Amino acid sequence: MNWCRSMASDLASTSSSPCIFARLSSGRPCRPPPSLRPPAPKWKNKITALKIALYRQNLPNMSNLLSTVLIFVSCCYIQGWKINIPVKMMRARGQAGSYPIKFLYCGNMPTVLYSAFVSNIFFVSKMLTNNSPHSAFFKLFGDFQPNEVGQVVPVSGLCYFLTPPQGLLSLFKEPIHTIFYLVFTLAACGILGRSWTTISHTTARDLARKLSQQQISIRGMREQAVTRYLNNYVPLCAALGGATLGLLSVAADFIGALGTGSGILLAVTIAWSLFEEFQKARLPPSMAAQYAAFM
């Protein structure tokens, strides 16, 4: 208020409107002219504001958060899928139980290996393109150009088709890119999951040897037929489990979940492992020993 009065004398000589001088001299609150006022918001009701909060493109929105929660809950639900094989203890007659074979037999390793594989392809392709930017052969692997934000992204070549599509609308705008990315991701995760059982020595033969060392046998089956019986489940769970994780990762990229699909799956796997350890620690000593024998 004092500032307005002190500036009244200066504005009296320069102001073209006597009304402004009169308002400043009278001591009434000073209001900026309409030309200096901040622009009114584009939305004028709560429905439009809610729409902007859910679907704005320049910043994270509520739909991204809901998508992340959906992927997290779906992965937790799939973690509980398992096949219970009836077994018995040979050293304790009459003691029987079930040995669980998880649907996600390889855990999160298929998506981790897939992410490393794709990252190496991007690294080699970008290195070849930087060394020979005009080579038509190297551009088959990927042609990298800066986008409107300034990030260097592939615009053609193999790396372009390995880039996650942006949103569900890309299925209609770029159907070949979307279908190739979906099929390649599912096939690669399935193959990597099947291969990981051999690398980590968790095949059906290795599992049968582990059960034999713990003196556990499958009920109603001879020891020589255990490997053939487990071959019906272990390779199938490894391949389908890896493909399912790849599908969740693709879905996370399609619906705009926060972060990456493989990162969300890795967080769920770690959290589920901690939950199982917590449940095991709450068991009595006798049941904990039995639980450890069947795991």
Short mmCIF file of C-alpha atoms in Angstrom, two decimals:
data_model
loop_
_atom_site.label_atom_id
_atom_site.label_comp_id
_atom_site.label_asym_id
_atom_site.label_seq_id
_atom_site.Cartn_x
_atom_site.Cartn_y
_atom_site.Cartn_z
CA MET A 1 0.00 0.00 0.00
CA ASN A 2 2.79 2.43 0.85
CA TRP A 3 4.54 1.44 -2.32
CA CYS A 4 1.44 2.29 -4.31
CA ARG A 5 1.21 5.72 -2.70
CA SER A 6 4.89 6.46 -3.24
CA MET A 7 4.60 5.53 -6.90
CA ALA A 8 1.44 7.61 -7.38
CA SER A 9 3.35 10.83 -7.90
CA ASP A 10 5.63 9.19 -10.49
CA LEU A 11 2.74 7.62 -12.34
CA ALA A 12 0.75 10.86 -12.34
CA SER A 13 3.13 12.40 -14.82
CA THR A 14 3.40 9.32 -17.04
CA SER A 15 0.03 7.61 -16.68
CA SER A 16 -2.33 8.15 -19.54
CA SER A 17 -5.39 7.30 -17.47
CA PRO A 18 -6.46 9.58 -14.57
CA CYS A 19 -8.46 6.69 -13.12
CA ILE A 20 -5.29 4.79 -12.27
CA PHE A 21 -3.83 7.82 -10.49
CA ALA A 22 -7.03 8.32 -8.53
CA ARG A 23 -7.10 4.68 -7.42
CA LEU A 24 -3.46 4.81 -6.29
CA SER A 25 -3.97 8.07 -4.37
CA SER A 26 -7.12 6.88 -2.60
CA GLY A 27 -5.31 4.02 -0.86
CA ARG A 28 -7.43 1.25 -2.38
CA PRO A 29 -5.69 -2.07 -3.21
CA CYS A 30 -3.67 -1.95 -6.38
CA ARG A 31 -4.59 -4.48 -9.03
CA PRO A 32 -2.47 -5.04 -12.12
CA PRO A 33 -4.01 -4.15 -15.44
CA PRO A 34 -5.55 -6.99 -17.46
CA SER A 35 -2.55 -7.09 -19.80
CA LEU A 36 -0.22 -7.94 -16.88
CA ARG A 37 -2.43 -10.50 -15.16
CA PRO A 38 -1.49 -14.21 -15.48
CA PRO A 39 -3.43 -16.10 -18.13
CA ALA A 40 -6.48 -18.03 -16.99
CA PRO A 41 -6.14 -21.82 -16.91
CA LYS A 42 -7.26 -23.71 -19.98
CA TRP A 43 -9.57 -25.96 -17.96
CA LYS A 44 -12.58 -24.54 -16.20
CA ASN A 45 -14.13 -27.58 -14.54
CA LYS A 46 -13.02 -30.56 -12.50
CA ILE A 47 -13.70 -33.11 -15.23
CA THR A 48 -11.19 -31.48 -17.57
CA ALA A 49 -8.67 -31.16 -14.76
CA LEU A 50 -9.05 -34.86 -13.95
CA LYS A 51 -8.56 -35.73 -17.60
CA ILE A 52 -5.37 -33.70 -17.74
CA ALA A 53 -4.06 -35.37 -14.56
CA LEU A 54 -4.77 -38.82 -15.99
CA TYR A 55 -3.59 -38.43 -19.57
CA ARG A 56 -1.14 -35.53 -19.80
CA GLN A 57 1.79 -36.32 -22.08
CA ASN A 58 4.55 -33.98 -20.99
CA LEU A 59 4.74 -35.20 -17.36
CA PRO A 60 4.03 -38.44 -15.45
CA ASN A 61 0.31 -38.89 -14.97
CA MET A 62 -2.04 -41.00 -12.89
CA SER A 63 -2.56 -43.54 -15.65
CA ASN A 64 1.18 -44.34 -15.55
CA LEU A 65 0.93 -44.95 -11.81
CA LEU A 66 -2.14 -47.16 -12.18
CA SER A 67 -0.43 -49.11 -14.96
CA THR A 68 2.59 -49.72 -12.74
CA VAL A 69 0.38 -50.99 -9.93
CA LEU A 70 -1.45 -53.28 -12.37
CA ILE A 71 1.78 -54.83 -13.66
CA PHE A 72 3.09 -55.23 -10.10
CA VAL A 73 -0.07 -57.01 -8.92
CA SER A 74 -0.19 -59.22 -12.03
CA CYS A 75 3.40 -60.34 -11.52
CA CYS A 76 2.74 -61.09 -7.84
CA TYR A 77 -0.26 -63.19 -8.85
CA ILE A 78 1.74 -65.18 -11.41
CA GLN A 79 4.50 -65.76 -8.85
CA GLY A 80 2.07 -67.98 -6.95
CA TRP A 81 1.47 -70.34 -9.88
CA LYS A 82 3.08 -73.75 -9.33
CA ILE A 83 2.70 -77.45 -10.00
CA ASN A 84 2.72 -79.65 -6.89
CA ILE A 85 4.33 -83.04 -7.49
CA PRO A 86 3.45 -85.71 -4.89
CA VAL A 87 6.61 -87.01 -3.24
CA LYS A 88 7.54 -89.15 -0.25
CA MET A 89 10.55 -89.43 2.03
CA MET A 90 12.42 -92.71 1.64
CA ARG A 91 14.21 -92.41 4.99
CA ALA A 92 10.98 -91.77 6.89
CA ARG A 93 8.24 -94.14 5.84
CA GLY A 94 4.79 -92.68 5.80
CA GLN A 95 6.01 -89.08 5.52
CA ALA A 96 4.70 -87.57 2.30
CA GLY A 97 4.35 -84.12 0.85
CA SER A 98 4.48 -82.19 -2.40
CA TYR A 99 7.40 -80.69 -4.28
CA PRO A 100 6.43 -77.40 -5.99
CA ILE A 101 7.66 -76.57 -9.47
CA LYS A 102 7.01 -72.89 -10.05
CA PHE A 103 5.53 -71.67 -13.30
CA LEU A 104 8.25 -69.00 -13.33
CA TYR A 105 10.84 -71.73 -13.02
CA CYS A 106 13.80 -69.52 -13.95
CA GLY A 107 12.64 -66.51 -11.96
CA ASN A 108 13.45 -63.17 -13.56
CA MET A 109 16.54 -64.38 -15.44
CA PRO A 110 14.91 -64.51 -18.93
CA THR A 111 14.09 -60.80 -18.88
CA VAL A 112 17.48 -59.92 -17.39
CA LEU A 113 19.28 -61.86 -20.12
CA TYR A 114 17.02 -60.36 -22.77
CA SER A 115 17.74 -56.81 -21.57
CA ALA A 116 21.49 -57.49 -21.64
CA PHE A 117 21.22 -59.02 -25.12
CA VAL A 118 19.32 -56.04 -26.56
CA SER A 119 21.66 -53.56 -24.85
CA ASN A 120 24.67 -55.24 -26.48
CA ILE A 121 22.99 -55.04 -29.89
CA PHE A 122 22.36 -51.32 -29.38
CA PHE A 123 25.94 -50.76 -28.22
CA VAL A 124 27.54 -52.57 -31.17
CA SER A 125 25.19 -50.95 -33.68
CA LYS A 126 25.84 -47.44 -32.37
CA MET A 127 29.60 -48.06 -32.38
CA LEU A 128 29.54 -49.28 -35.99
CA THR A 129 27.36 -46.36 -37.07
CA ASN A 130 29.69 -43.82 -35.43
CA ASN A 131 32.74 -45.33 -37.16
CA SER A 132 31.07 -45.52 -40.59
CA PRO A 133 28.06 -43.19 -40.64
CA HIS A 134 27.57 -43.52 -44.42
CA SER A 135 27.77 -47.30 -44.61
CA ALA A 136 24.53 -48.79 -45.90
CA PHE A 137 25.36 -52.19 -44.40
CA PHE A 138 25.85 -50.85 -40.88
CA LYS A 139 22.60 -48.90 -41.14
CA LEU A 140 20.79 -52.23 -41.43
CA PHE A 141 21.57 -52.72 -37.74
CA GLY A 142 20.41 -49.21 -36.83
CA ASP A 143 20.42 -45.61 -37.99
CA PHE A 144 20.55 -43.26 -35.00
CA GLN A 145 19.27 -39.70 -35.23
CA PRO A 146 18.43 -37.09 -32.54
CA ASN A 147 14.73 -36.59 -31.89
CA GLU A 148 12.89 -33.39 -30.96
CA VAL A 149 14.01 -33.71 -27.33
CA GLY A 150 17.67 -34.13 -28.29
CA GLN A 151 17.99 -37.84 -27.48
CA VAL A 152 19.71 -40.07 -30.01
CA VAL A 153 17.24 -42.82 -30.96
CA PRO A 154 17.16 -45.39 -33.78
CA VAL A 155 14.94 -44.40 -36.69
CA SER A 156 15.48 -47.49 -38.85
CA GLY A 157 17.20 -50.86 -38.90
CA LEU A 158 17.14 -53.74 -36.43
CA CYS A 159 17.53 -51.49 -33.37
CA TYR A 160 14.43 -49.56 -34.38
CA PHE A 161 12.33 -52.73 -34.35
CA LEU A 162 13.80 -53.69 -30.94
CA THR A 163 12.70 -50.35 -29.44
CA PRO A 164 9.50 -50.55 -27.36
CA PRO A 165 6.54 -48.89 -29.11
CA GLN A 166 5.10 -45.80 -27.45
CA GLY A 167 1.60 -46.57 -26.27
CA LEU A 168 -1.23 -48.75 -27.52
CA LEU A 169 -1.91 -46.44 -30.47
CA SER A 170 1.36 -47.62 -32.02
CA LEU A 171 -0.40 -50.92 -32.79
CA PHE A 172 -2.42 -49.00 -35.40
CA LYS A 173 0.21 -46.45 -36.43
CA GLU A 174 3.14 -48.90 -36.74
CA PRO A 175 1.69 -52.43 -36.83
CA ILE A 176 4.82 -54.10 -38.29
CA HIS A 177 7.06 -52.57 -35.62
CA THR A 178 4.68 -53.54 -32.82
CA ILE A 179 4.12 -57.12 -33.99
CA PHE A 180 7.83 -57.73 -34.58
CA TYR A 181 8.73 -56.38 -31.14
CA LEU A 182 6.07 -58.51 -29.46
CA VAL A 183 6.95 -61.76 -31.26
CA PHE A 184 10.70 -61.27 -30.89
CA THR A 185 10.46 -60.50 -27.16
CA LEU A 186 8.25 -63.50 -26.38
CA ALA A 187 10.38 -65.89 -28.45
CA ALA A 188 13.67 -64.59 -27.05
CA CYS A 189 12.50 -64.76 -23.42
CA GLY A 190 11.16 -68.28 -23.94
CA ILE A 191 14.40 -69.52 -25.53
CA LEU A 192 16.55 -67.82 -22.90
CA GLY A 193 14.44 -69.33 -20.12
CA ARG A 194 14.85 -72.80 -21.60
CA SER A 195 18.60 -72.26 -22.05
CA TRP A 196 19.04 -70.96 -18.50
CA THR A 197 18.07 -74.35 -17.06
CA THR A 198 21.10 -75.87 -18.79
CA ILE A 199 23.44 -73.05 -17.78
CA SER A 200 22.35 -73.04 -14.14
CA HIS A 201 22.19 -76.87 -13.90
CA THR A 202 18.47 -76.92 -13.07
CA THR A 203 17.28 -79.27 -15.80
CA ALA A 204 14.98 -82.22 -15.11
CA ARG A 205 18.00 -84.53 -14.81
CA ASP A 206 19.65 -82.21 -12.27
CA LEU A 207 16.41 -81.90 -10.31
CA ALA A 208 16.00 -85.69 -10.22
CA ARG A 209 19.57 -86.02 -8.94
CA LYS A 210 18.86 -83.45 -6.23
CA LEU A 211 15.76 -85.34 -5.10
CA SER A 212 17.71 -88.59 -5.04
CA GLN A 213 20.43 -87.06 -2.88
CA GLN A 214 17.80 -85.88 -0.41
CA GLN A 215 16.22 -89.35 -0.48
CA ILE A 216 12.96 -88.05 -1.93
CA SER A 217 11.05 -90.01 -4.54
CA ILE A 218 7.87 -89.40 -6.49
CA ARG A 219 5.00 -91.45 -5.21
CA GLY A 220 4.01 -94.38 -7.41
CA MET A 221 7.08 -94.08 -9.65
CA ARG A 222 10.43 -95.81 -9.85
CA GLU A 223 13.64 -93.88 -9.45
CA GLN A 224 14.66 -94.52 -13.07
CA ALA A 225 11.47 -92.87 -14.37
CA VAL A 226 11.75 -89.66 -12.31
CA THR A 227 13.75 -87.81 -14.94
CA ARG A 228 11.30 -88.69 -17.69
CA TYR A 229 8.42 -87.59 -15.45
CA LEU A 230 10.04 -84.23 -14.61
CA ASN A 231 10.77 -83.61 -18.30
CA ASN A 232 7.04 -83.14 -18.74
CA TYR A 233 7.07 -80.04 -16.51
CA VAL A 234 10.51 -78.44 -16.15
CA PRO A 235 11.21 -77.45 -19.81
CA LEU A 236 7.61 -76.35 -20.29
CA CYS A 237 7.59 -74.15 -17.17
CA ALA A 238 10.97 -72.67 -18.11
CA ALA A 239 9.88 -71.70 -21.63
CA LEU A 240 6.32 -70.58 -20.85
CA GLY A 241 7.43 -68.77 -17.70
CA GLY A 242 10.04 -66.81 -19.64
CA ALA A 243 7.52 -65.97 -22.39
CA THR A 244 5.00 -64.83 -19.78
CA LEU A 245 7.57 -62.50 -18.21
CA GLY A 246 8.32 -61.15 -21.67
CA LEU A 247 4.60 -60.54 -22.21
CA LEU A 248 4.36 -58.63 -18.92
CA SER A 249 7.39 -56.57 -19.89
CA VAL A 250 5.85 -55.71 -23.26
CA ALA A 251 2.53 -54.87 -21.60
CA ALA A 252 4.33 -52.53 -19.20
CA ASP A 253 5.89 -50.70 -22.14
CA PHE A 254 2.61 -50.55 -24.05
CA ILE A 255 0.44 -49.12 -21.28
CA GLY A 256 3.10 -46.64 -20.12
CA ALA A 257 4.12 -48.02 -16.73
CA LEU A 258 6.69 -46.02 -14.78
CA GLY A 259 10.17 -47.36 -15.35
CA THR A 260 10.83 -50.39 -17.52
CA GLY A 261 9.01 -53.69 -17.58
CA SER A 262 12.12 -55.69 -16.66
CA GLY A 263 12.81 -53.34 -13.73
CA ILE A 264 9.30 -53.84 -12.34
CA LEU A 265 9.60 -57.63 -12.71
CA LEU A 266 12.96 -57.61 -10.96
CA ALA A 267 11.51 -55.64 -8.04
CA VAL A 268 8.59 -58.07 -7.75
CA THR A 269 10.92 -61.08 -7.80
CA ILE A 270 13.09 -59.66 -5.02
CA ALA A 271 10.06 -58.71 -2.93
CA TRP A 272 8.51 -62.18 -3.39
CA SER A 273 11.77 -63.88 -2.35
CA LEU A 274 11.88 -61.81 0.82
CA PHE A 275 8.24 -62.70 1.51
CA GLU A 276 9.00 -66.43 1.18
CA GLU A 277 11.99 -66.13 3.52
CA PHE A 278 9.80 -64.31 6.03
CA GLN A 279 7.16 -67.04 5.85
CA LYS A 280 9.83 -69.71 6.29
CA ALA A 281 11.25 -67.94 9.36
CA ARG A 282 7.83 -67.96 11.04
CA LEU A 283 7.51 -71.76 10.84
CA PRO A 284 8.27 -73.98 13.86
CA PRO A 285 11.67 -75.75 13.78
CA SER A 286 10.18 -79.13 12.91
CA MET A 287 8.11 -77.75 10.03
CA ALA A 288 11.02 -75.59 8.86
CA ALA A 289 13.20 -78.69 8.50
CA GLN A 290 10.48 -80.45 6.52
CA TYR A 291 9.97 -77.35 4.37
CA ALA A 292 13.70 -77.20 3.61
CA ALA A 293 13.71 -80.86 2.61
CA PHE A 294 11.02 -80.33 0.01
CA MET A 295 12.51 -77.11 -1.42
#
